[in-house]
Structures are given as C-alpha cells and as structure tokens.
Amino acid sequence: MPRTTPAESGPLGFSDAIVHAWLAAGPTRERIDGAAVVVNAGAEAATIDGPVPQTLAPFDATLVRDAAVEGAGSLIVLAVREADSVGALASAPGWRPLAEIVDAPDDAIRQTALWRSPKAPVATVSLDDGEPALAGFPQDGSRRFAATANLWFAPAGTDCLIHDRHGFVEFHAQLHGVGVMQKFRERDPATLFEERWLVPGVAHRAFDCVPEAPGVYRYPWHQYRAETDCVWLAVEYHPEDARPRAGRE
C-alpha cells in the first residue's frame, strides 16, 4: 500500500503576507475559515466535511470555504491574502528568476518572466509497484520519493518555456489567476495537441512520463502558460536513491 511520512505541521518556508501557506500533517483535522486551496500531497485520500463528505484524492486539489478537512498524509493549505499584490512576489525574499534557477546560456530563459519561491519539504511518499491509482508515477525501482513544494509566479501572457525532461515527477495546483498546461508533439508551439486549463483550486495530475535513468524522467513536450497574472503550486516527487542531475529543475 502507498504510504506517506509527512514533514512537521506548520507554516511552509515560502509563506508570507501575500500567500499564507502551511502544512497540515496527518492524521489531522484542519478547520479552514474563509477560502483556501487545499492540495493533497500525500498518497492517502483526505475527506472534506459536508452534508455528504467528499473525498480529496491523492495528488489533487480543491478550493474550500469554511470547511474542515481530515487527512492521514500531507495536506498543503494555501490562501492568497493580498490578491492585488501578487506581482510583488517577484521581489519577495528567497524568490528567484528562472535565469538563476536553470544554469543554461539561453536568451529565452533569461527573457522569461518567471519566478520561483524557496522549496519546502512536505513528505516522503512510498509508492508500490503497479499501484493503479498512481498513474503518472513510473515505477522504476525507486519507490521512495522525497516530496517538496514551491510556488511559481508569472505575469499575464507569459509562456514558461517548452521542455520535456525533469529530475522528478510533479503536478501543479492553481492558486491565483488563470493558467494552462500545454502539451506539444515537438519543441514548437505550432505542434500543440492538448491543454489543461487551471483556475484556483484546480490541479492536474502528473503527466505520464518515461524513466530514462535514475532521477531522469522524459515527458511529452510541455509548458505552463499564464493567461493572467498567475500564482501556482508545484509539488515535486524526487526519487530518494537518485543522484541530482543537471538541467531544468
């Protein structure tokens, strides 16, 4: 059975006055006052209270208001406190532009208006071979994944660069604005063949990918595009027995 060993409950390292972010580590019952996006970063389902209790599946997200959420893994709770100030995240402490994150002499990278918050550990997830509920998590013998979370910010109209490899498996959850995950047949915008639109509280499950080597996953060519000013969460699952490799984080 899949299992989650959560990090310690409390504010995440990128929580600030603009975006409040905290980790509710299970088993827990988290009471949420007002509106917040809840992201299930663990491998066990969570439950949202209501006249008929609702399930929040692993690796999924939702937008709740004045509700309680129960879980046995790692729930990330995010609330935008200063919606008119999200552009200030680009200069917030610890946030870095893409050009400082990806070590590559590429003009497109230097010109891309994309910033990332610090990363925070959220859990260690153990995945069983052949677990059908975990589509998108290729089982290559590395069954323990160290999960981290971080925010991204991009202003309206930003194409966040087409790429096809990561050193981890990931999914994204929208926190502010309207964005879209796009897939391409080649590294060419004209070859677009699929889009998944994201609004606050909506996540896309991990895209199917192929393990090429320990800690190297090949995806379809894809990118995030910010239709409006956007803030979104990335949850990354790094295989614990893989050595870090150079390339896009």
mmCIF file of C-alpha atoms in Angstrom:
data_model
loop_
_atom_site.group_PDB
_atom_site.id
_atom_site.type_symbol
_atom_site.label_atom_id
_atom_site.label_comp_id
_atom_site.label_asym_id
_atom_site.label_seq_id
_atom_site.Cartn_x
_atom_site.Cartn_y
_atom_site.Cartn_z
ATOM 1 C CA MET A 1 0.000 0.000 0.000
ATOM 2 C CA PRO A 2 1.208 3.548 -0.667
ATOM 3 C CA ARG A 3 2.319 5.396 2.450
ATOM 4 C CA THR A 4 3.133 8.967 3.424
ATOM 5 C CA THR A 5 5.559 10.144 6.094
ATOM 6 C CA PRO A 6 4.727 13.846 6.401
ATOM 7 C CA ALA A 7 7.039 16.649 7.377
ATOM 8 C CA GLU A 8 6.223 18.617 10.529
ATOM 9 C CA SER A 9 2.981 20.609 10.544
ATOM 10 C CA GLY A 10 3.261 24.376 10.398
ATOM 11 C CA PRO A 11 3.885 27.309 8.016
ATOM 12 C CA LEU A 12 5.867 26.415 4.909
ATOM 13 C CA GLY A 13 9.086 28.263 4.163
ATOM 14 C CA PHE A 14 7.537 30.374 1.402
ATOM 15 C CA SER A 15 4.539 31.533 3.465
ATOM 16 C CA ASP A 16 4.336 35.318 3.714
ATOM 17 C CA ALA A 17 1.907 38.236 3.898
ATOM 18 C CA ILE A 18 0.812 37.762 0.269
ATOM 19 C CA VAL A 19 0.309 33.999 0.255
ATOM 20 C CA HIS A 20 -0.251 32.148 3.508
ATOM 21 C CA ALA A 21 0.899 28.523 3.148
ATOM 22 C CA TRP A 22 1.016 25.831 5.753
ATOM 23 C CA LEU A 23 1.355 22.079 6.020
ATOM 24 C CA ALA A 24 -1.262 20.032 7.869
ATOM 25 C CA ALA A 25 0.444 16.710 8.578
ATOM 26 C CA GLY A 26 -1.767 13.720 9.258
ATOM 27 C CA PRO A 27 -3.547 12.266 10.938
ATOM 28 C CA THR A 28 -5.179 15.664 11.270
ATOM 29 C CA ARG A 29 -8.420 17.615 11.112
ATOM 30 C CA GLU A 30 -7.821 21.087 9.739
ATOM 31 C CA ARG A 31 -10.514 23.740 10.178
ATOM 32 C CA ILE A 32 -10.392 26.351 7.398
ATOM 33 C CA ASP A 33 -12.077 29.712 7.921
ATOM 34 C CA GLY A 34 -12.732 31.633 4.720
ATOM 35 C CA ALA A 35 -11.470 30.428 1.355
ATOM 36 C CA ALA A 36 -8.336 28.371 0.764
ATOM 37 C CA VAL A 37 -6.896 25.933 -1.745
ATOM 38 C CA VAL A 38 -6.165 22.508 -0.258
ATOM 39 C CA VAL A 39 -3.637 20.275 -2.007
ATOM 40 C CA ASN A 40 -3.253 16.598 -1.122
ATOM 41 C CA ALA A 41 0.480 15.946 -1.499
ATOM 42 C CA GLY A 42 0.318 12.520 0.158
ATOM 43 C CA ALA A 43 -0.586 9.067 -1.091
ATOM 44 C CA GLU A 44 -3.738 8.690 1.039
ATOM 45 C CA ALA A 45 -7.139 10.226 0.349
ATOM 46 C CA ALA A 46 -8.435 13.071 2.535
ATOM 47 C CA THR A 47 -12.031 13.930 3.405
ATOM 48 C CA ILE A 48 -13.837 17.290 3.211
ATOM 49 C CA ASP A 49 -16.777 17.686 5.562
ATOM 50 C CA GLY A 50 -20.261 18.488 4.254
ATOM 51 C CA PRO A 51 -23.804 17.112 4.144
ATOM 52 C CA VAL A 52 -22.231 14.258 2.196
ATOM 53 C CA PRO A 53 -18.474 14.060 2.972
ATOM 54 C CA GLN A 54 -16.318 14.467 -0.129
ATOM 55 C CA THR A 55 -13.033 12.755 -0.986
ATOM 56 C CA LEU A 56 -9.895 14.651 -1.960
ATOM 57 C CA ALA A 57 -7.795 12.119 -3.853
ATOM 58 C CA PRO A 58 -4.010 11.897 -3.587
ATOM 59 C CA PHE A 59 -2.166 14.330 -5.863
ATOM 60 C CA ASP A 60 -5.251 16.509 -6.313
ATOM 61 C CA ALA A 61 -6.533 19.889 -5.071
ATOM 62 C CA THR A 62 -9.738 21.765 -4.385
ATOM 63 C CA LEU A 63 -10.984 25.178 -3.249
ATOM 64 C CA VAL A 64 -12.891 25.109 0.038
ATOM 65 C CA ARG A 65 -14.629 27.719 2.157
ATOM 66 C CA ASP A 66 -15.419 27.475 5.881
ATOM 67 C CA ALA A 67 -14.834 23.732 5.972
ATOM 68 C CA ALA A 68 -12.892 21.055 7.802
ATOM 69 C CA VAL A 69 -10.534 18.679 6.027
ATOM 70 C CA GLU A 70 -9.321 15.408 7.506
ATOM 71 C CA GLY A 71 -6.298 13.528 6.237
ATOM 72 C CA ALA A 72 -3.684 10.975 7.161
ATOM 73 C CA GLY A 73 -0.881 12.278 4.952
ATOM 74 C CA SER A 74 0.293 15.738 3.908
ATOM 75 C CA LEU A 75 -2.226 18.487 3.138
ATOM 76 C CA ILE A 76 -0.972 21.848 1.875
ATOM 77 C CA VAL A 77 -3.330 24.733 2.627
ATOM 78 C CA LEU A 78 -2.863 27.982 0.682
ATOM 79 C CA ALA A 79 -4.682 31.301 0.893
ATOM 80 C CA VAL A 80 -3.971 34.497 -1.048
ATOM 81 C CA ARG A 81 -4.113 37.312 1.488
ATOM 82 C CA GLU A 82 -3.116 40.195 -0.814
ATOM 83 C CA ALA A 83 -4.513 39.406 -4.273
ATOM 84 C CA ASP A 84 -3.641 42.876 -5.613
ATOM 85 C CA SER A 85 -0.008 42.393 -4.614
ATOM 86 C CA VAL A 86 0.921 39.069 -6.220
ATOM 87 C CA GLY A 87 3.303 40.871 -8.592
ATOM 88 C CA ALA A 88 5.445 41.719 -5.563
ATOM 89 C CA LEU A 89 6.306 38.030 -5.233
ATOM 90 C CA ALA A 90 8.933 38.587 -7.953
ATOM 91 C CA SER A 91 10.992 40.556 -5.442
ATOM 92 C CA ALA A 92 9.975 38.723 -2.256
ATOM 93 C CA PRO A 93 12.754 37.303 -0.048
ATOM 94 C CA GLY A 94 14.034 33.997 -1.384
ATOM 95 C CA TRP A 95 12.236 34.209 -4.733
ATOM 96 C CA ARG A 96 14.478 33.749 -7.786
ATOM 97 C CA PRO A 97 14.010 34.345 -11.527
ATOM 98 C CA LEU A 98 14.162 31.384 -13.881
ATOM 99 C CA ALA A 99 17.529 32.546 -15.214
ATOM 100 C CA GLU A 100 19.070 31.971 -11.760
ATOM 101 C CA ILE A 101 17.431 28.563 -11.360
ATOM 102 C CA VAL A 102 18.301 26.981 -14.706
ATOM 103 C CA ASP A 103 22.019 27.103 -15.414
ATOM 104 C CA ALA A 104 21.937 27.463 -19.194
ATOM 105 C CA PRO A 105 23.224 30.195 -21.562
ATOM 106 C CA ASP A 106 19.855 30.620 -23.218
ATOM 107 C CA ASP A 107 18.400 34.026 -24.126
ATOM 108 C CA ALA A 108 14.867 32.619 -23.920
ATOM 109 C CA ILE A 109 15.447 31.605 -20.304
ATOM 110 C CA ARG A 110 16.918 34.997 -19.401
ATOM 111 C CA GLN A 111 13.957 36.781 -21.008
ATOM 112 C CA THR A 112 11.211 34.656 -19.439
ATOM 113 C CA ALA A 113 9.274 36.485 -16.701
ATOM 114 C CA LEU A 114 9.017 33.586 -14.268
ATOM 115 C CA TRP A 115 9.931 33.458 -10.575
ATOM 116 C CA ARG A 116 10.066 30.637 -8.033
ATOM 117 C CA SER A 117 9.732 30.688 -4.270
ATOM 118 C CA PRO A 118 12.004 28.722 -1.944
ATOM 119 C CA LYS A 119 11.282 24.999 -1.813
ATOM 120 C CA ALA A 120 9.913 23.330 1.303
ATOM 121 C CA PRO A 121 9.860 19.618 2.214
ATOM 122 C CA VAL A 122 6.344 18.248 2.685
ATOM 123 C CA ALA A 123 6.602 14.454 2.871
ATOM 124 C CA THR A 124 8.290 11.215 1.969
ATOM 125 C CA VAL A 125 5.959 9.112 -0.177
ATOM 126 C CA SER A 126 6.366 5.377 -0.688
ATOM 127 C CA LEU A 127 4.725 4.049 -3.845
ATOM 128 C CA ASP A 128 4.083 0.396 -4.605
ATOM 129 C CA ASP A 129 4.892 -1.122 -7.983
ATOM 130 C CA GLY A 130 1.856 -1.253 -10.226
ATOM 131 C CA GLU A 131 -0.396 0.819 -7.951
ATOM 132 C CA PRO A 132 -3.233 1.730 -10.383
ATOM 133 C CA ALA A 133 -4.254 4.894 -8.523
ATOM 134 C CA LEU A 134 -0.853 6.437 -9.150
ATOM 135 C CA ALA A 135 -0.953 6.958 -12.900
ATOM 136 C CA GLY A 136 1.870 9.214 -13.943
ATOM 137 C CA PHE A 137 4.265 7.851 -11.326
ATOM 138 C CA PRO A 138 6.543 5.477 -13.270
ATOM 139 C CA GLN A 139 7.768 2.645 -11.087
ATOM 140 C CA ASP A 140 11.443 2.226 -11.943
ATOM 141 C CA GLY A 141 12.554 0.611 -8.701
ATOM 142 C CA SER A 142 12.773 3.949 -6.840
ATOM 143 C CA ARG A 143 9.726 3.613 -4.641
ATOM 144 C CA ARG A 144 10.500 6.263 -2.037
ATOM 145 C CA PHE A 145 10.061 9.847 -3.159
ATOM 146 C CA ALA A 146 11.005 12.986 -1.224
ATOM 147 C CA ALA A 147 8.204 15.461 -1.890
ATOM 148 C CA THR A 148 8.852 19.200 -1.958
ATOM 149 C CA ALA A 149 6.577 22.133 -2.702
ATOM 150 C CA ASN A 150 7.125 25.634 -4.042
ATOM 151 C CA LEU A 151 5.186 28.466 -5.638
ATOM 152 C CA TRP A 152 5.702 29.984 -9.073
ATOM 153 C CA PHE A 153 4.667 33.455 -10.262
ATOM 154 C CA ALA A 154 4.361 34.687 -13.858
ATOM 155 C CA PRO A 155 2.631 37.807 -15.229
ATOM 156 C CA ALA A 156 -0.130 37.646 -17.831
ATOM 157 C CA GLY A 157 0.888 36.388 -21.250
ATOM 158 C CA THR A 158 3.999 34.521 -20.111
ATOM 159 C CA ASP A 159 4.952 31.315 -21.919
ATOM 160 C CA CYS A 160 7.057 29.436 -19.373
ATOM 161 C CA LEU A 161 9.172 27.577 -21.965
ATOM 162 C CA ILE A 162 8.601 24.222 -23.645
ATOM 163 C CA HIS A 163 10.632 21.357 -22.159
ATOM 164 C CA ASP A 164 10.423 17.572 -21.875
ATOM 165 C CA ARG A 165 12.656 16.392 -19.005
ATOM 166 C CA HIS A 166 12.700 16.663 -15.231
ATOM 167 C CA GLY A 167 14.615 15.062 -12.414
ATOM 168 C CA PHE A 168 11.345 14.372 -10.623
ATOM 169 C CA VAL A 169 7.654 13.626 -11.072
ATOM 170 C CA GLU A 170 5.380 16.623 -10.466
ATOM 171 C CA PHE A 171 1.895 18.043 -10.511
ATOM 172 C CA HIS A 172 0.622 21.615 -10.237
ATOM 173 C CA ALA A 173 -2.292 23.286 -8.464
ATOM 174 C CA GLN A 174 -3.575 26.758 -9.343
ATOM 175 C CA LEU A 175 -3.740 29.325 -6.555
ATOM 176 C CA HIS A 176 -4.388 32.666 -8.299
ATOM 177 C CA GLY A 177 -5.358 33.627 -11.838
ATOM 178 C CA VAL A 178 -5.980 31.516 -14.925
ATOM 179 C CA GLY A 179 -3.243 29.330 -16.405
ATOM 180 C CA VAL A 180 -2.979 26.404 -18.775
ATOM 181 C CA MET A 181 -0.683 23.386 -19.016
ATOM 182 C CA GLN A 182 0.036 22.714 -22.666
ATOM 183 C CA LYS A 183 1.445 19.633 -24.421
ATOM 184 C CA PHE A 184 3.238 19.646 -27.772
ATOM 185 C CA ARG A 185 4.350 16.996 -30.248
ATOM 186 C CA GLU A 186 7.670 18.778 -30.727
ATOM 187 C CA ARG A 187 9.515 21.710 -29.190
ATOM 188 C CA ASP A 188 7.400 24.021 -31.321
ATOM 189 C CA PRO A 189 4.287 25.990 -30.242
ATOM 190 C CA ALA A 190 2.639 25.109 -33.574
ATOM 191 C CA THR A 191 2.532 21.423 -32.545
ATOM 192 C CA LEU A 192 0.172 21.965 -29.580
ATOM 193 C CA PHE A 193 -2.138 18.972 -29.106
ATOM 194 C CA GLU A 194 -3.568 19.158 -25.558
ATOM 195 C CA GLU A 195 -4.402 21.812 -22.958
ATOM 196 C CA ARG A 196 -5.465 21.556 -19.333
ATOM 197 C CA TRP A 197 -6.894 24.799 -18.009
ATOM 198 C CA LEU A 198 -6.297 25.738 -14.391
ATOM 199 C CA VAL A 199 -8.268 28.104 -12.132
ATOM 200 C CA PRO A 200 -7.904 28.450 -8.346
ATOM 201 C CA GLY A 201 -8.353 25.095 -6.662
ATOM 202 C CA VAL A 202 -7.826 23.030 -9.818
ATOM 203 C CA ALA A 203 -4.858 20.668 -10.179
ATOM 204 C CA HIS A 204 -3.664 18.473 -12.980
ATOM 205 C CA ARG A 205 -2.393 15.014 -12.105
ATOM 206 C CA ALA A 206 1.157 14.128 -13.012
ATOM 207 C CA PHE A 207 1.618 13.730 -16.741
ATOM 208 C CA ASP A 208 2.588 10.282 -17.955
ATOM 209 C CA CYS A 209 6.341 10.107 -18.328
ATOM 210 C CA VAL A 210 9.099 7.584 -19.008
ATOM 211 C CA PRO A 211 12.045 6.967 -16.648
ATOM 212 C CA GLU A 212 15.195 7.225 -18.779
ATOM 213 C CA ALA A 213 17.714 6.818 -15.938
ATOM 214 C CA PRO A 214 17.687 7.160 -12.141
ATOM 215 C CA GLY A 215 16.249 10.607 -11.494
ATOM 216 C CA VAL A 216 15.592 11.453 -15.158
ATOM 217 C CA TYR A 217 12.010 11.457 -16.478
ATOM 218 C CA ARG A 218 11.032 12.185 -20.075
ATOM 219 C CA TYR A 219 7.647 13.846 -20.520
ATOM 220 C CA PRO A 220 5.800 14.973 -23.617
ATOM 221 C CA TRP A 221 6.981 18.440 -24.600
ATOM 222 C CA HIS A 222 5.027 20.762 -22.310
ATOM 223 C CA GLN A 223 4.864 24.179 -20.714
ATOM 224 C CA TYR A 224 2.799 26.296 -18.344
ATOM 225 C CA ARG A 225 1.245 29.437 -19.829
ATOM 226 C CA ALA A 226 -0.055 32.302 -17.679
ATOM 227 C CA GLU A 227 -3.189 33.749 -19.276
ATOM 228 C CA THR A 228 -3.499 36.260 -16.413
ATOM 229 C CA ASP A 229 -1.103 37.105 -13.587
ATOM 230 C CA CYS A 230 -0.714 33.653 -12.051
ATOM 231 C CA VAL A 231 0.473 32.004 -8.875
ATOM 232 C CA TRP A 232 0.568 28.223 -8.783
ATOM 233 C CA LEU A 233 1.967 25.462 -6.609
ATOM 234 C CA ALA A 234 4.343 22.769 -7.840
ATOM 235 C CA VAL A 235 4.657 19.537 -5.852
ATOM 236 C CA GLU A 236 7.729 17.552 -6.871
ATOM 237 C CA TYR A 237 8.489 13.912 -6.060
ATOM 238 C CA HIS A 238 12.229 13.240 -6.132
ATOM 239 C CA PRO A 239 13.352 9.585 -6.087
ATOM 240 C CA GLU A 240 15.424 9.204 -2.933
ATOM 241 C CA ASP A 241 18.021 6.887 -4.451
ATOM 242 C CA ALA A 242 18.738 9.054 -7.494
ATOM 243 C CA ARG A 243 21.672 11.399 -7.624
ATOM 244 C CA PRO A 244 20.894 15.031 -8.514
ATOM 245 C CA ARG A 245 21.433 15.762 -12.182
ATOM 246 C CA ALA A 246 21.964 18.991 -14.081
ATOM 247 C CA GLY A 247 19.157 20.503 -16.116
ATOM 248 C CA ARG A 248 15.816 22.168 -15.657
ATOM 249 C CA GLU A 249 14.592 21.855 -12.064
#
